[in-house]
Coordinates of C-alpha atoms and ligand atoms in Angstrom, one line a residue:
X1 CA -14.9 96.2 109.7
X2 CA -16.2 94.7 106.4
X3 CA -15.9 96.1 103.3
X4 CA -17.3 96.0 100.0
X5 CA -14.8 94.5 97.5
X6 CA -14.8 95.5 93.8
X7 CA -17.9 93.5 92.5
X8 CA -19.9 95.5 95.3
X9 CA -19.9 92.5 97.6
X10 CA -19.2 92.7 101.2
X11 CA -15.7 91.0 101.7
X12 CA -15.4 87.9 103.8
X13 CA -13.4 87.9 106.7
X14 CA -11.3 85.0 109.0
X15 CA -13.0 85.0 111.5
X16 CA -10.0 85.0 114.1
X17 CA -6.1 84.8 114.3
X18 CA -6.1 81.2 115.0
X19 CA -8.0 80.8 111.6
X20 CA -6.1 83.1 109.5
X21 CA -3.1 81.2 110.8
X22 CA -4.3 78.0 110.3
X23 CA -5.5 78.3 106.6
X24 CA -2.1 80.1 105.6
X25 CA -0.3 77.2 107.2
X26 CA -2.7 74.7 105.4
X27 CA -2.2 76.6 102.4
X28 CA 2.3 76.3 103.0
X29 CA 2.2 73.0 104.7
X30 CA 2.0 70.0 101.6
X31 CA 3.4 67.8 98.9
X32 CA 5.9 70.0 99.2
X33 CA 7.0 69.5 103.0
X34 CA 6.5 65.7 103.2
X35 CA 7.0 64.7 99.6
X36 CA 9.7 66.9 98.0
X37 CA 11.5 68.3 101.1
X38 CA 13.1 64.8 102.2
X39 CA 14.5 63.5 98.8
X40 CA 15.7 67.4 98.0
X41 CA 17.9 66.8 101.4
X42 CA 19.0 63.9 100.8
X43 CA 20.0 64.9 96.9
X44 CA 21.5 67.7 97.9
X45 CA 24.1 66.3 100.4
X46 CA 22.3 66.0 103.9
X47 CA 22.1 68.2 106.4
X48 CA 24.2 71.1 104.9
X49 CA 20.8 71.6 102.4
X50 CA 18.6 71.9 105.9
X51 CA 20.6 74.9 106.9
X52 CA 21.1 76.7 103.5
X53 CA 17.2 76.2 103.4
X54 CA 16.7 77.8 106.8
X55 CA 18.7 80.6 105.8
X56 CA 17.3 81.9 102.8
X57 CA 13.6 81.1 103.8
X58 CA 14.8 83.9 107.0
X59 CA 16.4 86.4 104.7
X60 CA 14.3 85.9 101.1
X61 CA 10.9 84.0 102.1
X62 CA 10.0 85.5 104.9
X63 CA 9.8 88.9 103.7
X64 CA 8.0 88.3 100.2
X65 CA 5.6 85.9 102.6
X66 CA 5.0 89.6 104.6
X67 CA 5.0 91.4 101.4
X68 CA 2.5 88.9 99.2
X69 CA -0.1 89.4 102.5
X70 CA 0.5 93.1 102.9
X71 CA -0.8 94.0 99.4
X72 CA -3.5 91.4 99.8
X73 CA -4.9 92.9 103.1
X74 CA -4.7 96.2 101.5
X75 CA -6.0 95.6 98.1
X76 CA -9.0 93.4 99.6
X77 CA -9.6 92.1 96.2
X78 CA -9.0 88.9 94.2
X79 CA -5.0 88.7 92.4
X80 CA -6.0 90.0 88.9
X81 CA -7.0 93.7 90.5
X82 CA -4.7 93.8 93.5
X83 CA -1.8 95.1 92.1
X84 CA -3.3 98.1 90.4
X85 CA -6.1 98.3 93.1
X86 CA -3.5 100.1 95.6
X87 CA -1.2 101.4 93.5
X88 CA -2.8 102.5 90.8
X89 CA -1.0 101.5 88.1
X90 CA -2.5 98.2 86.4
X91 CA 0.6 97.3 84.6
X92 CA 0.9 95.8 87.9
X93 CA -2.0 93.2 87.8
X94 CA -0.4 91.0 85.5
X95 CA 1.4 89.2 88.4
X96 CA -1.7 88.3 90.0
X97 CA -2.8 86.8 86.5
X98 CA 0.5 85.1 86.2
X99 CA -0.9 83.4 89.3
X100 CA -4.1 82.8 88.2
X101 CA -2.8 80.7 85.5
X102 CA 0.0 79.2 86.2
X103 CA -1.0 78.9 90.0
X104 CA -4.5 78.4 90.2
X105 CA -4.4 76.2 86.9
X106 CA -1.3 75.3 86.0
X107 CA 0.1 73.7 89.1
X108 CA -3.4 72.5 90.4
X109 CA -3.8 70.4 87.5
X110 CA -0.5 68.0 88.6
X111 CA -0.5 68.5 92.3
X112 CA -3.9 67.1 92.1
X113 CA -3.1 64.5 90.4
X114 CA -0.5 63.8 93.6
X115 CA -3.2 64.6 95.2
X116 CA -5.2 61.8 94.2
X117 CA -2.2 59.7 94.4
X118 CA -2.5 59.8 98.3
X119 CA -6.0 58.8 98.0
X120 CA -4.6 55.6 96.6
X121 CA -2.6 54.8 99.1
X122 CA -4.7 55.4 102.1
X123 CA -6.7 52.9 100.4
X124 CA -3.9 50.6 99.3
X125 CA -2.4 50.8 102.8
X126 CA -5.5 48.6 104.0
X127 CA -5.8 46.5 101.3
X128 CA -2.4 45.1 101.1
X129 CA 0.5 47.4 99.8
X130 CA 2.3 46.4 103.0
X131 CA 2.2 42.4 101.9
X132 CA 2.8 43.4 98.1
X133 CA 5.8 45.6 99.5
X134 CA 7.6 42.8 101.8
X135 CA 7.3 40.9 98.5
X136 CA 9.5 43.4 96.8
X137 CA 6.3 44.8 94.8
X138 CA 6.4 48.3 95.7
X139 CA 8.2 49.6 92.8
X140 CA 6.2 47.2 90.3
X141 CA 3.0 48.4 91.6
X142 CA 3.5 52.5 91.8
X143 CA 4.1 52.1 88.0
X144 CA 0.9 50.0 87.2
X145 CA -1.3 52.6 88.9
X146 CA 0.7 55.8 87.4
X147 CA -0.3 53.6 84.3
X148 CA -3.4 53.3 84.7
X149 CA -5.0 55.7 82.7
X150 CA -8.5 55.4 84.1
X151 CA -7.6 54.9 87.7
X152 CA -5.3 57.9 87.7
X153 CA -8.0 60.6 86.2
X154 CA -10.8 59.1 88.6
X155 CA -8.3 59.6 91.8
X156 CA -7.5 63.1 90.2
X157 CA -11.2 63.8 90.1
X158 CA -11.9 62.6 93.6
X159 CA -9.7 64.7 95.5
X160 CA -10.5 67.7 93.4
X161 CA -14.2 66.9 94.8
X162 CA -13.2 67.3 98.2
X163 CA -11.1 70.2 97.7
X164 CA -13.9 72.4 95.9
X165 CA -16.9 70.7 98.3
X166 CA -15.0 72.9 101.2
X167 CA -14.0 75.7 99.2
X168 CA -17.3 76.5 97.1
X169 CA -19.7 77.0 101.0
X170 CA -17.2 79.9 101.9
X171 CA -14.5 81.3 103.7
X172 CA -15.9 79.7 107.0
X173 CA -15.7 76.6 105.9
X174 CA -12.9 76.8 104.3
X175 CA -11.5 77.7 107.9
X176 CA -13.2 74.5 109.3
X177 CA -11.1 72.3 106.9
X178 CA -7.6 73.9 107.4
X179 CA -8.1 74.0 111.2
X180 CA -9.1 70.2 111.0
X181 CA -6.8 68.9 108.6
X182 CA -3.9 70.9 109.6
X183 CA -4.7 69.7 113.7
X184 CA -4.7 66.2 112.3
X185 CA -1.4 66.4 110.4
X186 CA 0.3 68.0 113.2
X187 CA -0.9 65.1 115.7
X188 CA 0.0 62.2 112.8
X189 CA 3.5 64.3 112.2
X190 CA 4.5 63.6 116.0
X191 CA 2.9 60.4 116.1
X192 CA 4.9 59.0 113.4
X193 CA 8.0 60.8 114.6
X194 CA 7.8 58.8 118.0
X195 CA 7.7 55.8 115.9
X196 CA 10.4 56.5 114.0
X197 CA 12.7 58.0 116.7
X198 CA 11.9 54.5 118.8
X199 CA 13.0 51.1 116.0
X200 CA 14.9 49.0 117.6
X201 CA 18.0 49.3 115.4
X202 CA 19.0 52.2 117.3
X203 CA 22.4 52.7 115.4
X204 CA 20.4 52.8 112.3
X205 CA 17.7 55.6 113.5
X206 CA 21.3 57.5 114.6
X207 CA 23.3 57.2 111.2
X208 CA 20.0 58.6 109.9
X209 CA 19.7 61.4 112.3
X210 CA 23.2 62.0 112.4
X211 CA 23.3 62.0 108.3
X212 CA 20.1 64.1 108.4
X213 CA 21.5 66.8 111.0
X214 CA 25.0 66.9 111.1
X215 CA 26.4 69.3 108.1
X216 CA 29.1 68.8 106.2
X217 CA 29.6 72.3 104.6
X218 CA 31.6 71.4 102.3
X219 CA 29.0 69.9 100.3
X220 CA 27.2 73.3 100.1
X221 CA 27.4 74.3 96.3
X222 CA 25.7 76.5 94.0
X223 CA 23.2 74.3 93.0
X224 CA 22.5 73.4 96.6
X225 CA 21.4 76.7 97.2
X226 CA 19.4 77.1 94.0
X227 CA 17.1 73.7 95.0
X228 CA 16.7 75.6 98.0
X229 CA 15.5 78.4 97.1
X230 CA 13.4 77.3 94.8
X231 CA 12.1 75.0 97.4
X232 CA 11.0 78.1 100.2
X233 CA 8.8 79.5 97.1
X234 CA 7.3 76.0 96.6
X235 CA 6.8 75.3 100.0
X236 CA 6.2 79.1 101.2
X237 CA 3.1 79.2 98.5
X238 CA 4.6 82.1 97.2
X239 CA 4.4 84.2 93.6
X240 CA 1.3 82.6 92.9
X241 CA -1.4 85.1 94.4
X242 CA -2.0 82.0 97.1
X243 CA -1.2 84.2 99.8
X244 CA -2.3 87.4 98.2
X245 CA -5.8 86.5 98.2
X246 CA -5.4 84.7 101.5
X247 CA -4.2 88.0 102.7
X248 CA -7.6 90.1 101.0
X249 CA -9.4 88.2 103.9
X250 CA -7.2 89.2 106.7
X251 CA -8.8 91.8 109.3
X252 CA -7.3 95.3 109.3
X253 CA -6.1 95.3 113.0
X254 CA -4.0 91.5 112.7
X255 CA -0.7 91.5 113.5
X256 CA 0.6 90.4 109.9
X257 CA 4.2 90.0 110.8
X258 CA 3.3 88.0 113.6
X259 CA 1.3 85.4 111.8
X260 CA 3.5 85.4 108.9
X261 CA 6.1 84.1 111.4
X262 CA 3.9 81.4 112.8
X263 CA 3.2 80.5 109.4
X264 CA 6.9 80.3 108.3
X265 CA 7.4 78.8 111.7
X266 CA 4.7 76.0 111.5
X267 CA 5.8 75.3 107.7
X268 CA 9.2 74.7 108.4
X269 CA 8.8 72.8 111.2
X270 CA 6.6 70.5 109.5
X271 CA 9.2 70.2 106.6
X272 CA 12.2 69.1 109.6
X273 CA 9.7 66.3 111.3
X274 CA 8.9 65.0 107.8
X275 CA 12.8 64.4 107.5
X276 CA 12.7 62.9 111.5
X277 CA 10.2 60.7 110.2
X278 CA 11.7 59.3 107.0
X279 CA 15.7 59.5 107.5
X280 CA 15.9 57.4 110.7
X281 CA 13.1 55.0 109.9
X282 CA 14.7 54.4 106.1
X283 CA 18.2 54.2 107.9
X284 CA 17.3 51.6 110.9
X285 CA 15.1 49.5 108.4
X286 CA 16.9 49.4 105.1
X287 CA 20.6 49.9 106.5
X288 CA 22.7 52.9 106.7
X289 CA 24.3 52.5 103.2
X290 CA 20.5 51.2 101.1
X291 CA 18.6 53.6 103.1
X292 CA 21.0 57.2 101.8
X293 CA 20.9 55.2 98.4
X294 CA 17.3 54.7 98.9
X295 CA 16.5 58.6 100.2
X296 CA 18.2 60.0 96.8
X297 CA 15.2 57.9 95.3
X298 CA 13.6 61.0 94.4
X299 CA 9.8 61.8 93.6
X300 CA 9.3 57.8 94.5
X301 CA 10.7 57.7 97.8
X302 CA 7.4 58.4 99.0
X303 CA 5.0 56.0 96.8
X304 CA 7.9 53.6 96.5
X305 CA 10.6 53.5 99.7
X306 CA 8.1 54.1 102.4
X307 CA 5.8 51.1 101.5
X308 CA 8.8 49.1 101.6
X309 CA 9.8 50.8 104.8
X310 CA 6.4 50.3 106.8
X311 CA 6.3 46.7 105.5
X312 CA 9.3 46.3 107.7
X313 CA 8.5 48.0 111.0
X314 CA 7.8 45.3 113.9
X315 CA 3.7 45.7 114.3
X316 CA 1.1 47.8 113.0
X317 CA 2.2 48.6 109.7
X318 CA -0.5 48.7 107.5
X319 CA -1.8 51.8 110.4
X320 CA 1.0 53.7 110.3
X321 CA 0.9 53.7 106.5
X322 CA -2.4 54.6 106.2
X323 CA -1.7 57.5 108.6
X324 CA 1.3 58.8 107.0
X325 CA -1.0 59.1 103.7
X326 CA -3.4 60.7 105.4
X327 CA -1.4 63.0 106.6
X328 CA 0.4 63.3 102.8
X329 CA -3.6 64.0 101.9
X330 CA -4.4 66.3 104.3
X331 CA -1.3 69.0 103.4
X332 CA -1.9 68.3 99.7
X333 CA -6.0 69.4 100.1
X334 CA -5.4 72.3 101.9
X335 CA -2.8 73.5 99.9
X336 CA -5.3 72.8 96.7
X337 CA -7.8 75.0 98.2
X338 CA -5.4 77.8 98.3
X339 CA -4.3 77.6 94.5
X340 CA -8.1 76.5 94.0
X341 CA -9.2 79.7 95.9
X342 CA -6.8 82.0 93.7
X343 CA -8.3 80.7 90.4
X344 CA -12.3 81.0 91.8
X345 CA -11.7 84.5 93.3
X346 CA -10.8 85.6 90.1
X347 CA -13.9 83.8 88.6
X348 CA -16.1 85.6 91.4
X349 CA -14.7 88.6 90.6
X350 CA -14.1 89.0 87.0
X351 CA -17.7 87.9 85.9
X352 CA -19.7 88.6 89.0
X353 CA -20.7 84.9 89.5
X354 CA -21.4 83.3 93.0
X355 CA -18.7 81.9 94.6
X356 CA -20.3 78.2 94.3
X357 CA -20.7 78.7 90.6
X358 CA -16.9 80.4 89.9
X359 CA -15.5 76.8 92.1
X360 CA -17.6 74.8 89.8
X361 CA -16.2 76.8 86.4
X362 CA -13.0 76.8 87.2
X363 CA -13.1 73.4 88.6
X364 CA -14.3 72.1 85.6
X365 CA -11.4 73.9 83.6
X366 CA -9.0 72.4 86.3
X367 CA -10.2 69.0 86.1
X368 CA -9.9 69.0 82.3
X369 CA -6.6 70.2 82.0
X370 CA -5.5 67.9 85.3
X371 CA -6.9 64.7 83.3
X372 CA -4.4 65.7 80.4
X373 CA -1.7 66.0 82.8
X374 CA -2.7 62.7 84.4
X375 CA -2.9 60.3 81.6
X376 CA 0.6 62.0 80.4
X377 CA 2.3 59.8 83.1
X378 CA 2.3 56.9 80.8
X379 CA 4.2 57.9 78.0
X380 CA 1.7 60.0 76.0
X381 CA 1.4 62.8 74.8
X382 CA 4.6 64.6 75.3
X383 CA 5.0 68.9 75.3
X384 CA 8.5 70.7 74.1
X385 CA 10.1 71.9 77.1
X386 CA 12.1 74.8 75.5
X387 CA 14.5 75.3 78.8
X388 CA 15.3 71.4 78.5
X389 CA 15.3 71.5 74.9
X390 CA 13.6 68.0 74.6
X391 CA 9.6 66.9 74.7
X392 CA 8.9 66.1 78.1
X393 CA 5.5 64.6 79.7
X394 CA 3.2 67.1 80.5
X395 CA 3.3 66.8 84.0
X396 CA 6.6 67.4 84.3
X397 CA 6.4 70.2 81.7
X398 CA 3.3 72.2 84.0
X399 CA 5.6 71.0 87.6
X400 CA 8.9 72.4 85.4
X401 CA 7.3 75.8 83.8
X402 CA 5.9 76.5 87.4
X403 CA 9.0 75.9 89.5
X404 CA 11.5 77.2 86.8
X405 CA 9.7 80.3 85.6
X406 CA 6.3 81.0 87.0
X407 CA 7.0 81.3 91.1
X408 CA 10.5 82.9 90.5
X409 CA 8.9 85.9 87.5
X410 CA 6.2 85.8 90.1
X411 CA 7.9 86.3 93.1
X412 CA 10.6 88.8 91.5
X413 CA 7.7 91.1 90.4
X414 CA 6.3 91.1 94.0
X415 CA 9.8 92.3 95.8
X416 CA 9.9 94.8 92.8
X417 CA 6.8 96.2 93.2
X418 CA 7.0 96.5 96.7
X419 CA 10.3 97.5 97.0
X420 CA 10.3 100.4 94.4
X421 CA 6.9 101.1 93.2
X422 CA 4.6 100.6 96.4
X423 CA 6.8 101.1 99.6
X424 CA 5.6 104.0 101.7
X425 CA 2.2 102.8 101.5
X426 CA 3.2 99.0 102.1
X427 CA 5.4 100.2 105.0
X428 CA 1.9 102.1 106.8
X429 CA 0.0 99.0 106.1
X430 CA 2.2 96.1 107.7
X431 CA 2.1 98.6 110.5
X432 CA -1.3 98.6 110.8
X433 CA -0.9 103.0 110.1
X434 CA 1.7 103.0 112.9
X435 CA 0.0 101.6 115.0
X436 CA 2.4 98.2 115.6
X437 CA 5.2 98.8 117.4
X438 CA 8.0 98.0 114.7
X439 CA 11.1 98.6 114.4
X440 CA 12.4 100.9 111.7
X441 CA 15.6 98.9 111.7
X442 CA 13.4 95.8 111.1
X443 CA 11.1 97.7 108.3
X444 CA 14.6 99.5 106.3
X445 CA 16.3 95.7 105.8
X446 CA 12.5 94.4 104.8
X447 CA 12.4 97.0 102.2
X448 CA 16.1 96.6 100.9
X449 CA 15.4 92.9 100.5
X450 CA 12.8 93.5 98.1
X451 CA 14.5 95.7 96.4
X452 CA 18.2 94.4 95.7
X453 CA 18.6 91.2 97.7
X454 CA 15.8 89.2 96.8
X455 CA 15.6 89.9 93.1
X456 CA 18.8 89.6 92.2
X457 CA 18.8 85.9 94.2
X458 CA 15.5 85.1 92.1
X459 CA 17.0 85.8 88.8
X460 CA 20.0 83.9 89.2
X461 CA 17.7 81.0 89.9
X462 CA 15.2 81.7 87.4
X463 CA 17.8 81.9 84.7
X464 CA 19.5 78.4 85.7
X465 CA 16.6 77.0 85.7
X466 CA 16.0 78.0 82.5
X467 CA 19.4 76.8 81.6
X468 CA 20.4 80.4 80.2
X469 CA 23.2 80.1 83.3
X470 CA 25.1 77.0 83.3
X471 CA 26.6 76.1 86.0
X472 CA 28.8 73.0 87.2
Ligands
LIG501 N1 3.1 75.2 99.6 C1 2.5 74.0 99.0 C2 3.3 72.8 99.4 O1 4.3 72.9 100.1 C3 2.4 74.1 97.5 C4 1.8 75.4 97.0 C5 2.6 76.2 96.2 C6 0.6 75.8 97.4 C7 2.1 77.4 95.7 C8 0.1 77.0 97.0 C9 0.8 77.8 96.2 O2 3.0 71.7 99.0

């Protein structure tokens, strides 16, 4: 059944399970599973981080995941109104505009920038990265291009293109690209997985599973479960009205439970074969003792160790390369046309404009604010960081703000608001009115996450990352 939404336009809908699925997936799977997820592990200690991960993304992300769509499906409107659209009380709307701009603008204007950096190197794959690479070049030639002033906005720009071409014809073709994109990471994924899990060295692809799945708890600290949680928000898409609005298109008889699973599901798979992919092919190639040193490497492993890692697999290199970053480009797009969709849905909305005209405003805002944050990775100009206490580029001052404050505040105010303000009604609509069989068992510990459990882990979090907690 379609209904109007608040601007007195009839409400598009997926158009089937498999399509709701797919563009939440596309929307979690991203920079964040293949980028950031491997070097996270591998800073935080090994395996031990993999499990702390799994566990709070069971008992913290998968329940604001549910509760993010829930008000979604039942608000049917964009983030800014959904809040005090079903409960009345528009105090509640500023999380959705929390999302709009530090989600829709904020983090969209460096993750396309990443975005545009995977452009690059699907490019730079055929055209010789992997002979610059062998020659010890790898390093030398990430910094020229992060340089590169011109290059890096006109990247930036070009992925944005593609992002808004598939977002601004609708949610139906916005379903074509996450089924197509996400069907072609999940083939590359266990392509390059084979290819990893069958080098030659076999000690080295063991010492790399082995130091990849074999915990050591004793390495779990405090700050190894803060990384991680942060990292389920980041890689979840929650707290920034990504899922809310992903949710306002969701049919009233879908199971949401059930495809918030798949999506968790899919996500986090993804994330574990990203780390099958890089920690046995960086340990057979490199060595077991360069390759951990060269896993810790951080944001560069990517742009930086792989190259050198490709360059020195037996045949086919320059393929496998190009594949890996087209798989890097097709999680970052369709997680840009979720933030992308957050910040146009609230253009359609608030000022009645066609959906192709709000992409192309808020694009345009986006772009602008994106080229700032791209010529700021070579030196200039630099932003006070108040939780650092030090000027910082501005790239890392939109990623920081974001991951320290934004998706934590954002997140927190979801559980509350669910958990205390809006929780009968929340509790008839994930059960479609009763009608899903759930259990009440199942439905009281939801509840009583989002009420004690969650926040309180959130603002621990929140608070060290903003350095008012210090610890160790
Ligand atoms: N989940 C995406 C990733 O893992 C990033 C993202 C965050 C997308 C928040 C939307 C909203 O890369």
């Amino acid at each position: 059944m379609n209904e109007l939404n608040g601007s007195g336009v009839q409400r598009e809908e997926w158009s089937s399970r498999f399509a709701f699925v797919m563009a939440a997936v596309g929307s979690a799977i991203g920079l964040g599973n293949v980028w950031r997820f491997p070097w996270l592990v591998a800073q935080n200690g090994g395996a031990a981080f993999v499990f702390v991960y799994l566990a709070l993304l069971v008992f913290i992300g998968y329940p604001i995941l549910l509760a993010e769509l829930t008000i979604g499906r039942a608000a049917r409107r964009a983030p800014h109104v959904a809040l005090g659209t079903v409960s009345g009380k528009p105090f509640w709307n500023i999380v959705g505009w929390l999302g709009i701009f530090a989600g829709g603008i904020f983090v969209l204007s460096y993750y396309n920038v990443v975005g545009g950096w995977t452009i690059k190197y699907m490019i730079l794959s055929l055209t010789g990265l992997i002979e610059e690479a062998n020659a010890g070049n790898a390093g030398s030639i990430f910094g020229t291009f992060v340089g590169a002033k011109h290059e890096q906005v006109g990247f930036m720009v070009l992925f944005m293109a593609v992002v808004m071409f598939y977002i601004a014809r609708g949610v139906k073709s916005l379903e074509w690209a996450n089924k197509w994109m996400m069907g072609t990471l999940f083939v590359l994924v266990l392509v390059l997985v084979a290819r990893s899990l069958t080098l030659d060295n076999r000690e080295g692809v063991m010492a790399g599973i082995n130091y990849y799945l074999n915990p050591d708890f004793t390495k779990v600290t405090f700050r190894t479960c803060l990384s991680a949680l942060g990292q389920v928000f980041f890689s979840l898409s929650l707290g920034l009205g990504a899922m809310l609005i992903y949710g306002s298109y969701v049919k009233k008889e879908e199971n949401i439970p059930a495809a918030a699973g798949w999506t968790a599901g899919l996500d986090t798979g993804v994330s574990l074969l990203a780390g099958l992919i890089i920690f046995p092919a960086v340990f057979a190639l490199m060595g077991a003792g360069a390759g951990e040193a060269a896993t810790k490497a951080g944001p560069g492993l990517t742009f930086i160790v792989l190259p050198e890692v490709f360059a020195k697999m037996p045949f086919a290199n320059s393929l496998f390369s190009f594949l890996f970053f087209l798989l890097l480009f097709c999680g970052a797009a369709t997680s840009a046309m979720s933030l992308m969709e957050v910040a146009a849905g609230f253009a359609a909305e608030k000022f009645g404009l066609k959906r192709a005209h709000a992409v192309y405003l808020m694009g345009t805002i986006i772009i602008l604010l994106g080229g700032y944050s791209a010529i700021s990775l070579s030196g200039d100009p630099k932003v006070f960081a108040p939780w650092a206490g030090k000027l910082v580029d501005f790239f890392d001052f939109m990623d920081e703000l974001c991951n320290n404050v934004v998706m934590p505040l954002g997140s927190m105010l979801l559980c509350l608001f669910v958990g205390w303000v809006w929780c009968d009604p929340a509790l008839k609509e994930i059960t479609n009115d009763g009608k899903l069989s759930a259990s009440q068992f199942a439905l009281t510990i939801w509840i009583w996450v989002l009420r004690i459990f969650a926040p309180v882990a959130i603002a621990i979090i929140g608070l060290t990352g903003l350095g008012v907690i210090k610890i160790g």
